[in-house]
Coordinates of C-alpha atoms in Angstrom, one line a residue:
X1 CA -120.4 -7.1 43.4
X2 CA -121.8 -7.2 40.0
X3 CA -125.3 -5.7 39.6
X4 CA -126.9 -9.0 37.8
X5 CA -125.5 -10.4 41.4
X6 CA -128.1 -8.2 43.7
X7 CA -131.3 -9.4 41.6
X8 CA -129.8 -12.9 41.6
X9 CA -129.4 -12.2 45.8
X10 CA -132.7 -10.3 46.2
X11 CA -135.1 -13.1 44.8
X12 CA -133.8 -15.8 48.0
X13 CA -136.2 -13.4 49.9
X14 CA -139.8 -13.7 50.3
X15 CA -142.4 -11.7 48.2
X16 CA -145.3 -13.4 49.3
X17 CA -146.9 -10.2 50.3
X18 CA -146.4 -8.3 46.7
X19 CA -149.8 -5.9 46.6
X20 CA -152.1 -6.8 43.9
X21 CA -152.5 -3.4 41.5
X22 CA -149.3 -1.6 43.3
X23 CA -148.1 1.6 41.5
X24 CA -144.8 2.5 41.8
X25 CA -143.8 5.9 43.6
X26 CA -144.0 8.7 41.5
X27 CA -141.2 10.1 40.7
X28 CA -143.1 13.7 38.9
X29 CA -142.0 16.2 42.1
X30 CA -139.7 18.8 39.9
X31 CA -140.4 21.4 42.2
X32 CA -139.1 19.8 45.2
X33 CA -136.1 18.3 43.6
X34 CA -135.6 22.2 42.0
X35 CA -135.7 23.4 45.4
X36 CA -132.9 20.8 46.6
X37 CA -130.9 21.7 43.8
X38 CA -130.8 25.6 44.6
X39 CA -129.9 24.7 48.2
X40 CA -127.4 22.1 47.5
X41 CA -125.4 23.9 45.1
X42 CA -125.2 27.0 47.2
X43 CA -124.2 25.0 50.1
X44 CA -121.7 23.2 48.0
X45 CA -120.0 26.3 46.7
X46 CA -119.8 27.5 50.0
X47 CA -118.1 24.0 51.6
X48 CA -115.8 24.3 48.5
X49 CA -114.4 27.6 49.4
X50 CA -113.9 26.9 52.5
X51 CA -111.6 23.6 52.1
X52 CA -109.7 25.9 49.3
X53 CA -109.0 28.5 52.5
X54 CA -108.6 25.5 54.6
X55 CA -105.7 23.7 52.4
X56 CA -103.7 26.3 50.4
X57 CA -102.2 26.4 47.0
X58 CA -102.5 23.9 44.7
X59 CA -103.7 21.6 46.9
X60 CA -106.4 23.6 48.1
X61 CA -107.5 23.9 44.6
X62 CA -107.3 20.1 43.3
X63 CA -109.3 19.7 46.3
X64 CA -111.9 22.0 45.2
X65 CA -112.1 20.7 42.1
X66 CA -112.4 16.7 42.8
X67 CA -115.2 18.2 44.8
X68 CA -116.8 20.3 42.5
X69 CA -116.3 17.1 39.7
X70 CA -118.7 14.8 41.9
X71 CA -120.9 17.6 43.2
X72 CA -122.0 18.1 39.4
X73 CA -122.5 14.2 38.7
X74 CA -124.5 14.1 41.7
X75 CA -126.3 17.2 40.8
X76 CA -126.9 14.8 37.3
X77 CA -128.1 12.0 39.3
X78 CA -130.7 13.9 41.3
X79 CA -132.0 15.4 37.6
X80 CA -132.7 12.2 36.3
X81 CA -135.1 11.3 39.1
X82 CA -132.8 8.5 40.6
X83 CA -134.1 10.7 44.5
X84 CA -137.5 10.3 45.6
X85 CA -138.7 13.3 48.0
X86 CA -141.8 13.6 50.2
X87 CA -142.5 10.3 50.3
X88 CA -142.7 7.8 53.5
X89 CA -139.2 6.7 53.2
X90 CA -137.7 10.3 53.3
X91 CA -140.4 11.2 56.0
X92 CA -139.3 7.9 58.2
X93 CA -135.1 8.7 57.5
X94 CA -135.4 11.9 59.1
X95 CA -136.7 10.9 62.0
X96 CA -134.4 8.1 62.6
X97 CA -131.3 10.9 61.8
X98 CA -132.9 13.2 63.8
X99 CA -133.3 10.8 66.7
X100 CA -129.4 9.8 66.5
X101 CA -128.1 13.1 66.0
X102 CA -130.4 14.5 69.1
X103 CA -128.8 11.5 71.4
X104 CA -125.6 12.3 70.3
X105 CA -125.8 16.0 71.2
X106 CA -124.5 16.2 67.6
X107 CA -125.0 19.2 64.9
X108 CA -124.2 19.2 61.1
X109 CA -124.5 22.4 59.3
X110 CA -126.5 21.4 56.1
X111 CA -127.1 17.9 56.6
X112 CA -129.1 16.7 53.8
X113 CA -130.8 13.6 54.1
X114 CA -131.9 11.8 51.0
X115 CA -133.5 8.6 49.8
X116 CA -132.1 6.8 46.4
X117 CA -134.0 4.4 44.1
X118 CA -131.3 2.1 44.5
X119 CA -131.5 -1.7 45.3
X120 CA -128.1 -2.5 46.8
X121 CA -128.1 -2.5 50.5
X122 CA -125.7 0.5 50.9
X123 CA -125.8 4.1 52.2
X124 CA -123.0 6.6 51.5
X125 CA -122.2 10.5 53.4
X126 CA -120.2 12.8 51.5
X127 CA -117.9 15.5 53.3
X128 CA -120.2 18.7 52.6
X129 CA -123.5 17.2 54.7
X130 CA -124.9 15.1 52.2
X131 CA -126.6 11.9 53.6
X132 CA -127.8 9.2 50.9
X133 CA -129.8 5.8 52.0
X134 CA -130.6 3.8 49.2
X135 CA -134.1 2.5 49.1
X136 CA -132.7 -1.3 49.1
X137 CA -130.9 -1.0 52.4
X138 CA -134.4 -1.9 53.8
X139 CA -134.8 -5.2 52.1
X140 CA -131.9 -6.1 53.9
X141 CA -132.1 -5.2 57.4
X142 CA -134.1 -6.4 59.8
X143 CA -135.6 -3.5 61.7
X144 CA -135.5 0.4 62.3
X145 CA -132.0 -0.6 64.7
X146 CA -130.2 -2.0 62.2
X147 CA -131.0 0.7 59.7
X148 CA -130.2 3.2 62.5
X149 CA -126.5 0.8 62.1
X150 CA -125.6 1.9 59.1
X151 CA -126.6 5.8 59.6
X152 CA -124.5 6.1 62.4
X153 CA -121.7 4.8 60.5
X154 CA -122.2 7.2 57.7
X155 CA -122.8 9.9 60.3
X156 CA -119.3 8.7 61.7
X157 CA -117.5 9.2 58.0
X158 CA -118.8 12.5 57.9
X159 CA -117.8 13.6 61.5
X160 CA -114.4 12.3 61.0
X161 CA -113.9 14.4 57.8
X162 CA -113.1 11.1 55.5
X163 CA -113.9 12.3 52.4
X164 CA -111.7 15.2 52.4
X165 CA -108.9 13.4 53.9
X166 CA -109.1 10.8 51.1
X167 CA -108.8 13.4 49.3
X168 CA -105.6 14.2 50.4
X169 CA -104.6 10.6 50.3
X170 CA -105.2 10.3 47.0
X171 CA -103.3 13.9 45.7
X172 CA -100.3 12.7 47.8
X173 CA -100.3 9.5 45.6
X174 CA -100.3 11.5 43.1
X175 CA -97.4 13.5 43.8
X176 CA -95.5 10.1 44.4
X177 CA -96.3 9.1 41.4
X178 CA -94.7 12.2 38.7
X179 CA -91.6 11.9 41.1
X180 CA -91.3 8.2 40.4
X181 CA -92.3 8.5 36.7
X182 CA -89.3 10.7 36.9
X183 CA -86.7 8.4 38.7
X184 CA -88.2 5.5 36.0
X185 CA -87.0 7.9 32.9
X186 CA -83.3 6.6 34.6
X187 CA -83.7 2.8 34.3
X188 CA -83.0 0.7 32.1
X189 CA -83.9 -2.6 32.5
X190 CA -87.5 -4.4 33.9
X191 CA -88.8 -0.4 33.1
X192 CA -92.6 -2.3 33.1
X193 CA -92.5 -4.3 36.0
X194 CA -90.8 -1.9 38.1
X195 CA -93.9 0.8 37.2
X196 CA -96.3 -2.0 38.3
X197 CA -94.7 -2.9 41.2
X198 CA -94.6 0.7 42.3
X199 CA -98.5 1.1 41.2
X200 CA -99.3 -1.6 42.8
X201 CA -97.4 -0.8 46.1
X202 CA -99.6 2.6 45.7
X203 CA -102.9 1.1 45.3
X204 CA -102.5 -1.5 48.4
X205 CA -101.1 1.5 50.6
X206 CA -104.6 3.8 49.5
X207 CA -106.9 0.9 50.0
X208 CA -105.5 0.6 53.6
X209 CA -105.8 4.3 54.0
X210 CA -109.5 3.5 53.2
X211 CA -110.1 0.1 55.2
X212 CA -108.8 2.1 58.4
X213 CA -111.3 4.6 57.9
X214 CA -113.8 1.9 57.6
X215 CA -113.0 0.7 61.0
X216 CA -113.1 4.4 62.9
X217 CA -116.7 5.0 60.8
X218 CA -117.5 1.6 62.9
X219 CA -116.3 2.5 65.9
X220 CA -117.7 5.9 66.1
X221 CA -121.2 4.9 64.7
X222 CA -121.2 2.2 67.4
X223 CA -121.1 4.8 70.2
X224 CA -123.4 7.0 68.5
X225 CA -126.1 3.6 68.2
X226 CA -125.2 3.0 72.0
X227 CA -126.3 6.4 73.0
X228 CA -129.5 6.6 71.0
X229 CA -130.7 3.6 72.7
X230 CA -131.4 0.9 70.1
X231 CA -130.6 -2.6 70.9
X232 CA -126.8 -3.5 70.8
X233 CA -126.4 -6.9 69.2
X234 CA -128.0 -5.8 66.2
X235 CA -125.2 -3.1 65.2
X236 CA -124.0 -6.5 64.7
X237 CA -126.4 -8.0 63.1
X238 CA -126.8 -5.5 60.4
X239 CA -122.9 -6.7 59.5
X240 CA -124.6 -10.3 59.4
X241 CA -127.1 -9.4 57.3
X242 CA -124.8 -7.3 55.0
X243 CA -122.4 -10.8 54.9
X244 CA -125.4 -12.4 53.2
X245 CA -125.3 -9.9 50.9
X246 CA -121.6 -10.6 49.9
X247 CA -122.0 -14.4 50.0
X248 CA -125.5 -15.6 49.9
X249 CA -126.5 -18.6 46.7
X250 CA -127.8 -17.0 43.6
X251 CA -131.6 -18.2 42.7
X252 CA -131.5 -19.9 39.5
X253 CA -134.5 -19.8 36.7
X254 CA -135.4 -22.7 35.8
X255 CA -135.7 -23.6 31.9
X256 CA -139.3 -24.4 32.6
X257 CA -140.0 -21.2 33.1
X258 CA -138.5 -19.3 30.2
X259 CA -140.7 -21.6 28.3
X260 CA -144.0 -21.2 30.4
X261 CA -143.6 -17.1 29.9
X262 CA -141.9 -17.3 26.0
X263 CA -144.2 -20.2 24.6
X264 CA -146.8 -17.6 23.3
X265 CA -149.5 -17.5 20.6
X266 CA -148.8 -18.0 17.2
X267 CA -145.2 -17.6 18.4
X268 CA -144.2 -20.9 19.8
X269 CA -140.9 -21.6 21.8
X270 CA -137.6 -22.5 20.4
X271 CA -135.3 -24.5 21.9
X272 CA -132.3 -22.7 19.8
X273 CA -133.3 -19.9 22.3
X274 CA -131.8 -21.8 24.7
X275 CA -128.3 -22.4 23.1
X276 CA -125.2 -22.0 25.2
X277 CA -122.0 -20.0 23.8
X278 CA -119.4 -22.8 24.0
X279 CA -116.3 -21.9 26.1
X280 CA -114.8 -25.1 27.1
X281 CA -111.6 -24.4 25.2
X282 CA -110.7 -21.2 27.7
X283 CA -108.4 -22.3 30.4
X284 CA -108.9 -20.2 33.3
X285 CA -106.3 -22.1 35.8
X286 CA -103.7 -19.8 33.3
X287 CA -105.2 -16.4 34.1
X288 CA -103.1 -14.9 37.4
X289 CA -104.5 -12.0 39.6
X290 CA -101.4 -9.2 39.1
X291 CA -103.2 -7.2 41.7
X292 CA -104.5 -9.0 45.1
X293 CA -108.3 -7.7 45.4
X294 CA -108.7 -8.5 48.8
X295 CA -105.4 -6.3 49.5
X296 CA -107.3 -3.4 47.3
X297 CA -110.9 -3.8 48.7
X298 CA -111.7 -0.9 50.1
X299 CA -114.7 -2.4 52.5
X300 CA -113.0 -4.6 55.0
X301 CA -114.6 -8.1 54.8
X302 CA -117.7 -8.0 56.6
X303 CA -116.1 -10.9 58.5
X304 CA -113.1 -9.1 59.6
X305 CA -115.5 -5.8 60.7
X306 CA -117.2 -8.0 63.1
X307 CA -114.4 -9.1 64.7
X308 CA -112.9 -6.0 65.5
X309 CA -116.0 -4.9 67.0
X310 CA -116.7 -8.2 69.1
X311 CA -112.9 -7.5 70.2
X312 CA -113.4 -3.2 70.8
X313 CA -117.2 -3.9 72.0
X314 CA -117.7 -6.8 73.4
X315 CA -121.4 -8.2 74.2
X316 CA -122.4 -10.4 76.6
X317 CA -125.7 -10.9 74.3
X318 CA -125.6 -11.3 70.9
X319 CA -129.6 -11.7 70.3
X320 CA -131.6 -8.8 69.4
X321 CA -134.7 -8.7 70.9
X322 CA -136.2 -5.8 68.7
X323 CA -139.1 -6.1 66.8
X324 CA -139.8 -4.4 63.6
X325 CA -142.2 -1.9 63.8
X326 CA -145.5 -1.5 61.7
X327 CA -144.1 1.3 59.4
X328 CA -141.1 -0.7 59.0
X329 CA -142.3 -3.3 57.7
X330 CA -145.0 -1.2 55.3
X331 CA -141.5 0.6 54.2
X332 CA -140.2 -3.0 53.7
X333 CA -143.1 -4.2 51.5
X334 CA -142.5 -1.2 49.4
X335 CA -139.4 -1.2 49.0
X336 CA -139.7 -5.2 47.4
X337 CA -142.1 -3.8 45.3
X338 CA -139.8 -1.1 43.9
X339 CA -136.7 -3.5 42.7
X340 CA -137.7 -3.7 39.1
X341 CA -139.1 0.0 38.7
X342 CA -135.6 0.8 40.1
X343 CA -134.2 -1.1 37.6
X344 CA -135.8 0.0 35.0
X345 CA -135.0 3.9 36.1
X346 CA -131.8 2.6 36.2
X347 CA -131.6 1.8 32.8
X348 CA -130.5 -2.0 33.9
X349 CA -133.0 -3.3 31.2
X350 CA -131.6 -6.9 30.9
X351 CA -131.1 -7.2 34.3
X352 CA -134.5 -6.3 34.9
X353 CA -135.7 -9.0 32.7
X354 CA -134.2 -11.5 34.4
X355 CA -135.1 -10.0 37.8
X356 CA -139.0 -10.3 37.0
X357 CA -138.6 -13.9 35.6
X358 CA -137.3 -14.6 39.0
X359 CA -140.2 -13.2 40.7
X360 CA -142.2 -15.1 37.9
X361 CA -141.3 -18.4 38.9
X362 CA -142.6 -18.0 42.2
X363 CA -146.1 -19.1 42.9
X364 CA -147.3 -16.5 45.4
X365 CA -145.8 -13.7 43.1
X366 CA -148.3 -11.0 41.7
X367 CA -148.0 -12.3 37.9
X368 CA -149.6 -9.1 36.4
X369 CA -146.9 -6.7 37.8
X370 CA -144.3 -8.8 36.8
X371 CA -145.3 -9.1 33.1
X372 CA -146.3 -5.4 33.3
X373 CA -142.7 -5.2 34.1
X374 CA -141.3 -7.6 31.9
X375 CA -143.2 -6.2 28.9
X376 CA -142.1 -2.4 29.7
X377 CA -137.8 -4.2 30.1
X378 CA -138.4 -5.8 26.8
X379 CA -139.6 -2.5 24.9
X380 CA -136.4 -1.2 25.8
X381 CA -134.1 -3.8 24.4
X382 CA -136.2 -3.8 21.3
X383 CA -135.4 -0.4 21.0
X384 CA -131.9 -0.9 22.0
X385 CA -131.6 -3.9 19.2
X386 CA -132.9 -2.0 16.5
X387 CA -130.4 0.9 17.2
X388 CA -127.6 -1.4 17.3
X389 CA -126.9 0.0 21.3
X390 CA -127.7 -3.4 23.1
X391 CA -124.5 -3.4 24.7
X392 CA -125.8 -0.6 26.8
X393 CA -128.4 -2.6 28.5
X394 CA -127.4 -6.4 28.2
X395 CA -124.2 -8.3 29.3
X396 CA -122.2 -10.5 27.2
X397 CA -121.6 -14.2 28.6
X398 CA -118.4 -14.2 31.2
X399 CA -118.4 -17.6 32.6
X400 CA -115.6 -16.5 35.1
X401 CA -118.1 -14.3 36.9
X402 CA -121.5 -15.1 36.5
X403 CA -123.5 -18.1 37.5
X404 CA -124.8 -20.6 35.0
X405 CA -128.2 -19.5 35.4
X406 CA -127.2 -16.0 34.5
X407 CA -125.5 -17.3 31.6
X408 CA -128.4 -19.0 30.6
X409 CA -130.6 -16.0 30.4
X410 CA -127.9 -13.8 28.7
X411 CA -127.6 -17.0 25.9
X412 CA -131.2 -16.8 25.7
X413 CA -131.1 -13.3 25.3
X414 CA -128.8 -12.7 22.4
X415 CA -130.6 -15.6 20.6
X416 CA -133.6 -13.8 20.2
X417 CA -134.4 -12.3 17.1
X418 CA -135.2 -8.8 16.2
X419 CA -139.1 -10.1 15.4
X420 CA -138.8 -12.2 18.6
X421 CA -138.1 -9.3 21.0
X422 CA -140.8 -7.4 19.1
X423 CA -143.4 -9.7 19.4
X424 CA -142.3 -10.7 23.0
X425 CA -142.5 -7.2 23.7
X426 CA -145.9 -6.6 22.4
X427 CA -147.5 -9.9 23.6
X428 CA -146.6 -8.4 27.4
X429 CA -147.5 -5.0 26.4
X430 CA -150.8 -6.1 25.1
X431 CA -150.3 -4.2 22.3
X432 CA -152.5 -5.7 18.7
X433 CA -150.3 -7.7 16.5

């Protein structure tokens, strides 16, 4: 899913209970983010050396290396504050990891347990302990059992030794591929077409490698949800709610409200702002898919995941009768109130422009921290203009896969002059002019 999608997605939901004065967690705790970063990369080097004992040779040491190649990035990420630590989220995580893995009977050697300023609704394990829960998993679920869902999942990756059998997967593709590079220096004719078909039959084969383990991750988790005692039908729930996520009707912003927020003093609204690029003379019915995406998705269809659990764990009751708890819900609150300041950490500056005229729009909304927000999203693409980078931060119109309200912003946005932006920017700043 595109990111402009999850903002567009996020706003269906209710923010009636935004905080008036709310201050975004603080992300200023170098010490404890040092500390994880000593840790980590020791425990790192010693998983490494273990899978290049484990797996000999060359193989051993691509391995290692693919490892060591994301074990850096992430190492990047945590640098540039996109983890929070000691705050209620990581504080509530634990517990509910500790919980499962003390049902389960189970032990992890190094499990890490982190929470990311991320608004998707997704969580991610990776082979040497590392547990990741992004913060906008909890705008999604519906309690502490559904959240608990998607851990056990995670928990089932990592027991099952995915990512290093992926890993394998994908080196074994690669070996297939030099020999038949090799076999194509023979042919003669349809040269092309013969290298996509065999590309094509490799990328279908390692996306079903990766669906599969999708399915065991779902299988496992569900026994390790069963055993830790949170209500069944909402393993299946969470599924549900994550199907929203896929399919759920973008919320559109109206053209009233780009000129309540843009008609501004001594700087009136234009309604060349509002121009659309013109694309009628693209036909799309000519464009083919070469490559079948559902073949490649690696995420089975929400759809199809729930029916192989309803036909590997069947329940007679498919309502949850779980309520969330008090410090879910506070969790819940915050983590609504942290969508744009995750954007903007996120560098998603035009994204988050749109994302607080959504919230805007809506009458029970706190205006103040929205236009605090807006006015912080538009200093950035100022800057970004002036520098001739706004690429970086703002998409270009692509009527094949964005709505037509997300069109309409980006329109708007490109029509904006240099002087516009900077006086938008310091009218919501409340900087003098």
């Amino acid at each position: 899913m595109n990111r402009f999608l999850l903002v567009l997605i996020l706003s269906v939901f209710s923010f009636s209970n935004a905080q008036n004065n709310y201050k975004p967690i603080d992300t200023a705790d170098y010490l404890l983010r040092k500390n994880f970063l000593t840790t980590y990369i020791k425990d790192s080097e010693t998983y490494n050396k273990k899978q290049r004992e484990k797996y000999e040779g060359k193989t051993g040491r691509e391995i290692s290396a693919a490892l060591s190649r994301f074990q850096k990035d992430f190492q990047d990420e945590v640098k540039n504050k996109n983890f929070v630590f000691n705050t209620a989220f990581n504080q509530y995580v634990n517990q509910l990891v500790e919980q499962i893995l003390k049902s389960n009977s189970l032990d992890f050697p190094n499990l890490k347990v982190l929470v990311e300023k991320d608004n998707s609704p997704n969580a991610y394990c990776m082979g040497d302990g590392t547990l990741v829960v992004n913060m906008g998993l909890f705008n999604w679920v519906d309690n502490e059992g559904q959240l608990a869902s998607v851990i056990c999942h995670e928990l089932g990756h990592l027991f099952l030794d995915h990512s290093i059998k992926i890993q394998l997967e994908n080196i074994q593709l690669g070996k297939d591929g030099k020999a038949e590079a090799k076999t194509l220096t023979l042919v003669q004719n349809n040269k092309g077409e013969k290298a996509h078909q065999f590309y094509k039959r490799q990328l279908y084969k390692f996306s079903a490698q990766k669906r599969k383990q999708e399915n065991e991750a779902d299988s496992l988790g569900y026994i390790y949800y069963q055993k830790s005692n949170f209500s069944r039908p909402d393993f299946r729930k969470a599924l549900l709610n994550l199907k929203k996520y896929d399919t759920i009707s973008p919320k559109m912003v109206k053209v009233e409200t780009y000129k309540q927020f843009f008609d501004l003093p001594n700087h009136p609204f234009k309604e060349q702002w509002m121009k659309k690029e013109d694309f009628s003379g693209y036909d799309y019915s000519h464009y083919k898919e070469k490559i079948d995406k559902d073949s490649v998705a690696s995420h089975p269809e929400i759809e199809a995941r729930i029916q192989y659990l309803d036909k590997h764990f069947p329940l007679q009751d498919l309502v949850s009768k779980e309520e969330p708890k008090p410090d879910f819900l506070d969790l819940q609150k915050i983590a609504k109130m942290e969508v744009l300041p995750n954007f903007y950490q996120s560098e998603d500056y035009g994204v988050g422009i749109y994302s607080a005229l959504q919230f805007l729009q809506k009458e029970d909304s706190d205006k103040d921290y929205y236009k605090y927000w807006l006015g912080k999203n538009f200093e950035k693409i100022y800057e970004a203009r002036k520098n001739y980078k706004l690429n970086r931060y703002l998409d270009r119109v692509d009527p094949k896969n964005q709505s037509e309200s997300y069109q309409q912003f980006l329109n708007f946005m490109w029509n904006l002059s240099l002087d516009d932006i900077k006086y938008i920017t310091e009218f919501y700043n409340k900087k003098s002019l």
